[in-house]
Coordinates of C-alpha atoms and ligand atoms in Angstrom, one line a residue:
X1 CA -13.1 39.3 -19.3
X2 CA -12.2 37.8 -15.8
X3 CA -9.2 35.2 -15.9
X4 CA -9.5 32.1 -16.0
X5 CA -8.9 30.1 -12.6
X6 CA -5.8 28.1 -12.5
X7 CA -5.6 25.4 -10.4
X8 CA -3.3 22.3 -9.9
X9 CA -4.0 18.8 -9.0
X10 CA -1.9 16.6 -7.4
X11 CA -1.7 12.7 -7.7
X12 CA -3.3 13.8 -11.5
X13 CA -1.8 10.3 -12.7
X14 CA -3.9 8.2 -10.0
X15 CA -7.3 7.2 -9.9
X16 CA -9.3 10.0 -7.8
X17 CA -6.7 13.0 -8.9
X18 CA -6.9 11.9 -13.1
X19 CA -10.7 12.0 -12.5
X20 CA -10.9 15.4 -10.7
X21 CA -9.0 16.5 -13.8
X22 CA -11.7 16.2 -16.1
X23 CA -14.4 17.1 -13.6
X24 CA -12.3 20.4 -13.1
X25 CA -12.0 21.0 -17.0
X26 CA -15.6 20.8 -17.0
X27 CA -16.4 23.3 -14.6
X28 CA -14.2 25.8 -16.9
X29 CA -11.0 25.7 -15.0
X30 CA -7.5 26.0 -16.4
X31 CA -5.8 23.0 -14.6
X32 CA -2.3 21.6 -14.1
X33 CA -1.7 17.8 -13.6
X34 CA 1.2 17.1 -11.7
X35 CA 2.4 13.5 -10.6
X36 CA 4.9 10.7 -10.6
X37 CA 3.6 8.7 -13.9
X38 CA 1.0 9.5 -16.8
X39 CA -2.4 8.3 -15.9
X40 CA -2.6 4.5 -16.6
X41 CA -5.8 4.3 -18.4
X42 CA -7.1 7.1 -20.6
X43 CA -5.9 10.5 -21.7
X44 CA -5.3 13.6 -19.1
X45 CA -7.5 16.1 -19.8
X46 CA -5.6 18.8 -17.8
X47 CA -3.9 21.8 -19.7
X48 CA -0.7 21.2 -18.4
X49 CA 0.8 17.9 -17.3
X50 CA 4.3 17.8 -15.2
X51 CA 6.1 14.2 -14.4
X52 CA 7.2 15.4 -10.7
X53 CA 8.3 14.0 -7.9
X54 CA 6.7 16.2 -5.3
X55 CA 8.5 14.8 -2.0
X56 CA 11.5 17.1 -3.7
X57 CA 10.8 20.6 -2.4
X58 CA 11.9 22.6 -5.8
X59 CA 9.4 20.6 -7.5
X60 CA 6.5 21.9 -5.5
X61 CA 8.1 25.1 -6.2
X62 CA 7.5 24.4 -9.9
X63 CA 3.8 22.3 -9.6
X64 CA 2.4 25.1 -7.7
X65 CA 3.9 28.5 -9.5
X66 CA 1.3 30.5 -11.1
X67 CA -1.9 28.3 -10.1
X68 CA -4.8 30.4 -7.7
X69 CA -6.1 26.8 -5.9
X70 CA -4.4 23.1 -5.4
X71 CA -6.1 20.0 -5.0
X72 CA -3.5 18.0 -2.7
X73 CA -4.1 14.4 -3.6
X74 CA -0.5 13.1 -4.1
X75 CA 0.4 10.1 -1.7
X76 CA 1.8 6.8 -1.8
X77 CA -0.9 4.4 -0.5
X78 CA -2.9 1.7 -1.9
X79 CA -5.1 -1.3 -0.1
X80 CA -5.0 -2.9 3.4
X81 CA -2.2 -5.1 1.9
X82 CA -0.2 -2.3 1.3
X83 CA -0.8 0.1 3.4
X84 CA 0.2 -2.8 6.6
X85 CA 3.3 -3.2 4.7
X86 CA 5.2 -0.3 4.4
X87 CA 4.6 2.0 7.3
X88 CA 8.4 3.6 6.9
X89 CA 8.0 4.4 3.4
X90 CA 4.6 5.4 3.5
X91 CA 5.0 7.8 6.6
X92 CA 8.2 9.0 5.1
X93 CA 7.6 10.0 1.8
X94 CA 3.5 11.3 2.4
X95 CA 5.1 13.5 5.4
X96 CA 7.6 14.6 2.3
X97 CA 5.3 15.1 -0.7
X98 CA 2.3 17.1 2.1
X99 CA 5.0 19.6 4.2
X100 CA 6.5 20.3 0.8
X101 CA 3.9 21.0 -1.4
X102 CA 1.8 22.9 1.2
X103 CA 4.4 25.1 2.5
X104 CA 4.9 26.1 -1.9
X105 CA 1.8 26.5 -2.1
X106 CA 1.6 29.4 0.3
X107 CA 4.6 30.7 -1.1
X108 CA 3.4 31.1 -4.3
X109 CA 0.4 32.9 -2.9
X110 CA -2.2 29.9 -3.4
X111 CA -5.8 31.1 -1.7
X112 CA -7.6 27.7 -1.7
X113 CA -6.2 24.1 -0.8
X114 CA -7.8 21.6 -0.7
X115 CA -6.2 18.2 1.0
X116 CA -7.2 14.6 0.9
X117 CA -7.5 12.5 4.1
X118 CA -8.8 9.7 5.1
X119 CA -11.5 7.5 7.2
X120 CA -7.9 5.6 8.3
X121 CA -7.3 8.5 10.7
X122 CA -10.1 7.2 12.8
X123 CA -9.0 5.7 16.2
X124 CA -8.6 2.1 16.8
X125 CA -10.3 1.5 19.3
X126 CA -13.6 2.8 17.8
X127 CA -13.7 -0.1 14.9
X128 CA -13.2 -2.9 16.9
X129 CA -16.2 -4.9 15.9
X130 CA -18.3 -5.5 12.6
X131 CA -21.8 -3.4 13.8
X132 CA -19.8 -0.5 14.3
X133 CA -21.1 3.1 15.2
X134 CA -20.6 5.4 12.7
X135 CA -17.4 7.6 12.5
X136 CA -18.4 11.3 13.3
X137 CA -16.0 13.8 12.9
X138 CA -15.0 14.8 16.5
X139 CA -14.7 10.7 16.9
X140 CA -10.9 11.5 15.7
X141 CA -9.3 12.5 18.9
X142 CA -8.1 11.0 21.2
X143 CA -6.1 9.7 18.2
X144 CA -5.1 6.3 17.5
X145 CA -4.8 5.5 14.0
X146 CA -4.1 1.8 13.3
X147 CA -1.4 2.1 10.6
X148 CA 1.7 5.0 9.8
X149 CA -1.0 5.7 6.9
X150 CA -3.8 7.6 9.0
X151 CA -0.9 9.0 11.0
X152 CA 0.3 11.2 8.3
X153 CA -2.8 11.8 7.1
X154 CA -4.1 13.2 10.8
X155 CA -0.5 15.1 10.7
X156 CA -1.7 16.6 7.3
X157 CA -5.1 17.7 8.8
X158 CA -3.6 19.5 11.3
X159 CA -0.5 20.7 9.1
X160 CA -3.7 22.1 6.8
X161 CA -5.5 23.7 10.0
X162 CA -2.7 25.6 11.2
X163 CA -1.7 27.0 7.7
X164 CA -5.3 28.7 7.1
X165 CA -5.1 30.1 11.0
X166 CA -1.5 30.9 11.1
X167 CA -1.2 32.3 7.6
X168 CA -4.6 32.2 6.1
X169 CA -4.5 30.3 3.4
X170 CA -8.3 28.2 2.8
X171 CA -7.9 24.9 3.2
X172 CA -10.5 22.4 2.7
X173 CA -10.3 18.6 4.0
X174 CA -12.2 15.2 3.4
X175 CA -12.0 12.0 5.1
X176 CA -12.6 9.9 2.1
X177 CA -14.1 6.6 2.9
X178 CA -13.1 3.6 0.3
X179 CA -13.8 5.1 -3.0
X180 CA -14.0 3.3 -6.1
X181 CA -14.8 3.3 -9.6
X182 CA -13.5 2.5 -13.3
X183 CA -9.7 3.7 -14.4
X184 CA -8.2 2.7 -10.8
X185 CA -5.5 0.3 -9.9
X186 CA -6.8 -3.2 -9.9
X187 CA -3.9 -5.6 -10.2
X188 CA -0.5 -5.4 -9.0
X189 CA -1.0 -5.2 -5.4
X190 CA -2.3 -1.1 -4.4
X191 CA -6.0 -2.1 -5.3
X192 CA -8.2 -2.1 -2.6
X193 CA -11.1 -4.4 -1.8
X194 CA -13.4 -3.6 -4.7
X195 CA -11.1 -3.5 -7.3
X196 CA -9.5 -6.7 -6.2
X197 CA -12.4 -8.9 -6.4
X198 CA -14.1 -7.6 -9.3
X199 CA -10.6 -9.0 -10.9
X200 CA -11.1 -12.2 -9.4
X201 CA -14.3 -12.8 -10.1
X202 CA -13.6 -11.8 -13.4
X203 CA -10.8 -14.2 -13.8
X204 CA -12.4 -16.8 -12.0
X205 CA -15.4 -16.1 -14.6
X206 CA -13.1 -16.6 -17.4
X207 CA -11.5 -19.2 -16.3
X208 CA -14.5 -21.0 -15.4
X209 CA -13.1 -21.7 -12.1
X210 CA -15.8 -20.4 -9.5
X211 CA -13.6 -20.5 -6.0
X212 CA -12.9 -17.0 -5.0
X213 CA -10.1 -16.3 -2.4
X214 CA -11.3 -13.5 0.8
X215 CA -8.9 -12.0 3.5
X216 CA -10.5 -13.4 6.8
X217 CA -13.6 -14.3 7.2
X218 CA -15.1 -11.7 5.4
X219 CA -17.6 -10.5 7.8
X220 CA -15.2 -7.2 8.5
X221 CA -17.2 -4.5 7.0
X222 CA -17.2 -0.9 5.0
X223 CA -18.7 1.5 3.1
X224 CA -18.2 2.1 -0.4
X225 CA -18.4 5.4 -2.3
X226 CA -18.4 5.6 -6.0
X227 CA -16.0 8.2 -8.1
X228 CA -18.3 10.3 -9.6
X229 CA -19.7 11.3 -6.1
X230 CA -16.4 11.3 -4.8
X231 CA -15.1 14.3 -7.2
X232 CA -18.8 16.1 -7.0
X233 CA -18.0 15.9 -3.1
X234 CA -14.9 17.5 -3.6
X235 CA -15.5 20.3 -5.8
X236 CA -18.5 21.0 -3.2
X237 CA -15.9 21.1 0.0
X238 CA -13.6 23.2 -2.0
X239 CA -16.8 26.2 -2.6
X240 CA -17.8 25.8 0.9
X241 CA -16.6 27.8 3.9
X242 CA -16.4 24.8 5.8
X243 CA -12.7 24.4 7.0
X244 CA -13.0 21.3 9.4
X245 CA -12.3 17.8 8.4
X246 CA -15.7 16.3 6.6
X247 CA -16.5 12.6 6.2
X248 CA -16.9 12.1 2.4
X249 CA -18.4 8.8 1.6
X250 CA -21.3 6.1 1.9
X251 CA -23.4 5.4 4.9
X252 CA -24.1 2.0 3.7
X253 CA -22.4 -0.6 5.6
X254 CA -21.9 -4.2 3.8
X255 CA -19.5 -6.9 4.5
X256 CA -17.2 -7.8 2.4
X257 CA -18.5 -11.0 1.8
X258 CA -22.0 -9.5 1.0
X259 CA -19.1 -7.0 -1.2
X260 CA -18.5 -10.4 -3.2
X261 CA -21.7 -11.5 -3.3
X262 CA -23.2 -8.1 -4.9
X263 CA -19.9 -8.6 -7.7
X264 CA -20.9 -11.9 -8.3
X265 CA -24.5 -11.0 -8.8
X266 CA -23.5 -8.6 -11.4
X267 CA -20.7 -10.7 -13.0
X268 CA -23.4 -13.2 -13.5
X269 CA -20.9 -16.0 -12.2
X270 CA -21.3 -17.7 -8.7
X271 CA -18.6 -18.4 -6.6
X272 CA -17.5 -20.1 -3.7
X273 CA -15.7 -18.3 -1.1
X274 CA -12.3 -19.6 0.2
X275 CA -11.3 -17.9 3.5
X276 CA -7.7 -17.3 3.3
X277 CA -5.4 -15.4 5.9
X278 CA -4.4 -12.0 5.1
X279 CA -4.7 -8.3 6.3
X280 CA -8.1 -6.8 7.0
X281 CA -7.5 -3.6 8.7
X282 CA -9.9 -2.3 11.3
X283 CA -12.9 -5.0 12.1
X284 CA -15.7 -2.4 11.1
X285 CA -15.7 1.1 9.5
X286 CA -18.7 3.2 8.8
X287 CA -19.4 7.1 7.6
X288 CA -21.9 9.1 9.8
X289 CA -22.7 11.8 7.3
X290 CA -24.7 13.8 9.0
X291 CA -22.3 16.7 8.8
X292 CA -21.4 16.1 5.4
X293 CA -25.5 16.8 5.3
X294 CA -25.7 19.8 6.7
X295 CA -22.7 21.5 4.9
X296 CA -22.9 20.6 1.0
X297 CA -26.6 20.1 1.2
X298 CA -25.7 16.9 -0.1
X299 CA -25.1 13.7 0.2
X300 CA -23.2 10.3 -2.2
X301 CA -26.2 9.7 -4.8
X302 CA -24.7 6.6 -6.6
X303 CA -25.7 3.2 -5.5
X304 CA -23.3 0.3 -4.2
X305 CA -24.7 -2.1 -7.0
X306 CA -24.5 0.9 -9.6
X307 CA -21.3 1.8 -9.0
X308 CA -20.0 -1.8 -8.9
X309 CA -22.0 -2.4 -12.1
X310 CA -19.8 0.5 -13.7
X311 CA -16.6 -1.0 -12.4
X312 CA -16.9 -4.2 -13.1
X313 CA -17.6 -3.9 -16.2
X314 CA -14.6 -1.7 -17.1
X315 CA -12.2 -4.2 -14.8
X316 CA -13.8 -7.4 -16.9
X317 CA -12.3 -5.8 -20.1
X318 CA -9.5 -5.2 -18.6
X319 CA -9.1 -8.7 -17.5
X320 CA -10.0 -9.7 -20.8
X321 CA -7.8 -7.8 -22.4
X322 CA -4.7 -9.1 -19.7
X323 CA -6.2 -12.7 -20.4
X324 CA -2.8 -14.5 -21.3
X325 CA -0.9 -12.7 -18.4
X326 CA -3.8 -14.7 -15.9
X327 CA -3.8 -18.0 -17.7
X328 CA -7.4 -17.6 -18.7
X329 CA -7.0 -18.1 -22.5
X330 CA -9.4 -15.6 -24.8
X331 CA -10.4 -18.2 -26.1
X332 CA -11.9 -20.2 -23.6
X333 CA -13.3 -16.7 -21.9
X334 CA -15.3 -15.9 -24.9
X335 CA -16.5 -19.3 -24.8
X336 CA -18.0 -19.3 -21.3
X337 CA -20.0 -15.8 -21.8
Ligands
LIG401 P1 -3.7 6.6 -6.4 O1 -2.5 5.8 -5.8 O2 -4.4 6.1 -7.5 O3 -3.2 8.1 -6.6 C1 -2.1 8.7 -5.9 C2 -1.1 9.3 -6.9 O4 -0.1 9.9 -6.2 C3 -0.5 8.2 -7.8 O5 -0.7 8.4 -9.1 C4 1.0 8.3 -7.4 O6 1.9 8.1 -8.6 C5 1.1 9.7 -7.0 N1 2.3 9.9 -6.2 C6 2.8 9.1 -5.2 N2 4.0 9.6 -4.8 C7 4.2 10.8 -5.5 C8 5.3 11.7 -5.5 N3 6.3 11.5 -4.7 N4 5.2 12.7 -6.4 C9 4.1 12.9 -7.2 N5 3.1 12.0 -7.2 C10 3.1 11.0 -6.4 O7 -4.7 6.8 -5.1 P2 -6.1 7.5 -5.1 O8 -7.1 6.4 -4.7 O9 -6.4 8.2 -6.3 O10 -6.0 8.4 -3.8 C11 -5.8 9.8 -4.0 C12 -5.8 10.5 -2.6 O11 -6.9 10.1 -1.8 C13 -4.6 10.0 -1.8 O12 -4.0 11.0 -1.0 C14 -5.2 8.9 -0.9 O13 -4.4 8.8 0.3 C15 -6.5 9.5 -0.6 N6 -7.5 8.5 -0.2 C16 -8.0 7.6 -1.1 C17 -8.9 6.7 -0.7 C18 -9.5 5.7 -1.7 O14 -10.4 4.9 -1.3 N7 -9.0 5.6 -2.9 C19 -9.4 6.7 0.6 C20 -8.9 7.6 1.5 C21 -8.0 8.5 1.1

C-alpha cells in the first residue's frame, strides 16, 4: 500500500492555516499543525499539533522533520490597523519565521512548498484611486509595497523562487486577496475589514444602537474572497506545475461602504454610517484573475453576500455569546431579534 503523504501546515492555529487543516484531512493526508497557540475556535483536526515558535530555527528543524510537503502560512499580520502599526516587528519576525522554516524545509528533503503572499505586495502607485485596474501578476515590479508587510512578503516570493531554481525544491505561491470567513479573528484588533463590521453591526444590532463607525470615507475599495475557495485555491496551486506568484481571490470590486451595507442587509438592522479617521491602506485594490483562469481551470465560486451570510452569522453568536464584555446585555439582545 503506498504511504500516506505527510505534510505540515504552518500558522495551523490561525484562521486560513486551521481551515486548510481539515480540508487537507479530507483529501486523505496525514498532516501536522504547527503554530504559536491552539486554534481559537473549534478543534484541530490535524494528526499532530506542535505549540512552536517558528522564528526559532531548531523549531523549524522539528515542524518540518519527516513531513513530504509544507504549507507555509505562519506570519504575524492582521488588518490595515495593524499591519500600519508595527512595521519593525512585522518585518522582523515574518523575515525570521519564512528564511527559517524554508531553509528546514529543504534540509529535511521537503519536495513541495507551498507559501502564502499577498495582494499587499502590489506597488503603490498602482492603487492610487477607488476605480482601480486590476492587479495582474507582472504588475509587481517595479516594487513598491506600501507597508514593511508586502515587503517581506515580496522578499518571501523571491526567497521561494530561488529555492526551487537553485536547489529544486517546488514551491508554489498565492497572492491572497482579503479572505474571509467564519473561525477568524474578529475582535481584539488583527481582524480585517469584514470581520470588523460584521461585529459592529452585530453589536450595534444588539444594542439597538444603529450608528456604525467606518475608517475614511469608505469609498476605498476591495475584493473579498470567501474561505472555502480560499483553501480549494490552494490545494489546486499546490497540484499544479505552476511555480509563479498567482492572484488568489475575487474579481468583485465593492466599497467598503457598499461592504457595510451588504452586512447590514443581512443582519437585518440598518445603520447609519459615522466616518471616522483611521487607516485605510491603499485607495483601491482589485484581483485580475485571468491567470488564476487559465492555470487551475478555476476560479472563487462563493458569492460576496453568501460568504458574508456565513460569517455573520457565526460572528453574531459570537457576539452574543461576548454580550456582557460589549455592554449589550443578553437580555436586551434577545429582546430586539
Ligand atoms: P492568522 O493571523 O489567523 O494566522 C497566522 C498564524 O500564524 C496565527 O495563528 C499566528 O499565531 C501564527 N504565527 C505568528 N507568528 C508565529 C510564530 N513565530 N511561530 C508560529 N506561528 C506563528 O492569519 P490568516 O488570515 O490565517 O493568514 C494566513 C497567511 O495568509 C499569513 O501568512 C498571511 O500573511 C496570509 N494572508 C492572509 C490574508 C487574509 O486576508 N487573511 C491576505 C493575504 C495574505
Amino acid at each position: 500500500m503506498a504511504r500516506q503523504t505527510k505534510v505540515l501546515v504552518t500558522g495551523a492555529g490561525g484562521f486560513i492555516g486551521h481551515h486548510l487543516v481539515t480540508h487537507l484531512k479530507r483529501a486523505g493526508y496525514w498532516v501536522r499543525g504547527v503554530d504559536l497557540k491552539l486554534p481559537e475556535f473549534s478543534a484541530t483536526d490535524a494528526d499532530d499539533f506542535k505549540v512552536l515558535d517558528l522564528r526559532v530555527w531548531e523549531n523549524c528543524r522539528e515542524a518540518t522533520s519527516g513531513v513530504d510537503e509544507v504549507y507555509a502560512l505562519a506570519a504575524d499580520m492582521g488588518g490595515m490597523g495593524f499591519i500600519s502599526a508595527h512595521h519593525a516587528q512585522i518585518l522582523h519576525n515574518n523575515a525570521l519565521i519564512n528564511l527559517h522554516t524554508l531553509e528546514a524545509a529543504r534540509l529535511s528533503g521537503v519536495r513541495r512548498y507551498f507559501y502564502s503572499s499577498s495582494a499587499c505586495i502590489y506597488p503603490e502607485y498602482l492603487q492610487g484611486k477607488t476605480d482601480v485596474a486590476p492587479l495582474r501578476e507582472e504588475d509587481a515590479y517595479p516594487a513598491a509595497p506600501q507597508d514593511a508587510y508586502g515587503w517581506e512578503k515580496l522578499v518571501t516570493e523571491r526567497l521561494c523562487m530561488h529555492y526551487r531554481e537553485d536547489y529544486g525544491l517546488e514551491t508554489r505561491v498565492a497572492r491572497f486577496h482579503n479572505i474571509f470567513g467564519p473561525l477568524g479573528t474578529w475582535d481584539g484588533g488583527r481582524e480585517k475589514a469584514p470581520a470588523a463590521l460584521c461585529r459592529k453591526i452585530a453589536i450595534a444590532k444588539l444594542a439597538g444602537n444603529s450608528e456604525l463607525e467606518i475608517w475614511g470615507d469608505g469609498e476605498q475599495t476591495r475584493s473579498f474572497c470567501y474561505i472555502d475557495d480560499c483553501v480549494a485555491g490552494i490545494y489546486r496551486l499546490m497540484r499544479s506545475e505552476h511555480h509563479d506568484p498567482l492572484n488568489l481571490g475575487q474579481d468583485r470590486m465593492v466599497t467598503i461602504n457598499q461592504l457595510a451595507d451588504i452586512i447590514s442587509e443581512i443582519a437585518g438592522f440598518r445603520i447609519v454610517k459615522k466616518h471616522i479617521t483611521g487607516p485605510q491602506g491603499v485607495r483601491g485594490r482589485n484581483s485580475d484573475n485571468t491567470r488564476l483562469r487559465a492555470v487551475l481551470g478555476w476560479q472563487p465560486e462563493v458569492s460576496l453576500e453568501e460568504g458574508l451570510r456565513r460569517t455573520y452569522v457565526w460572528i453574531e453568536e459570537q457576539v452574543r455569546a461576548a454580550a456582557p464584555r460589549f455592554g449589550t446585555p443578553n437580555s436586551k439582545a434577545q429582546a430586539s431579534r
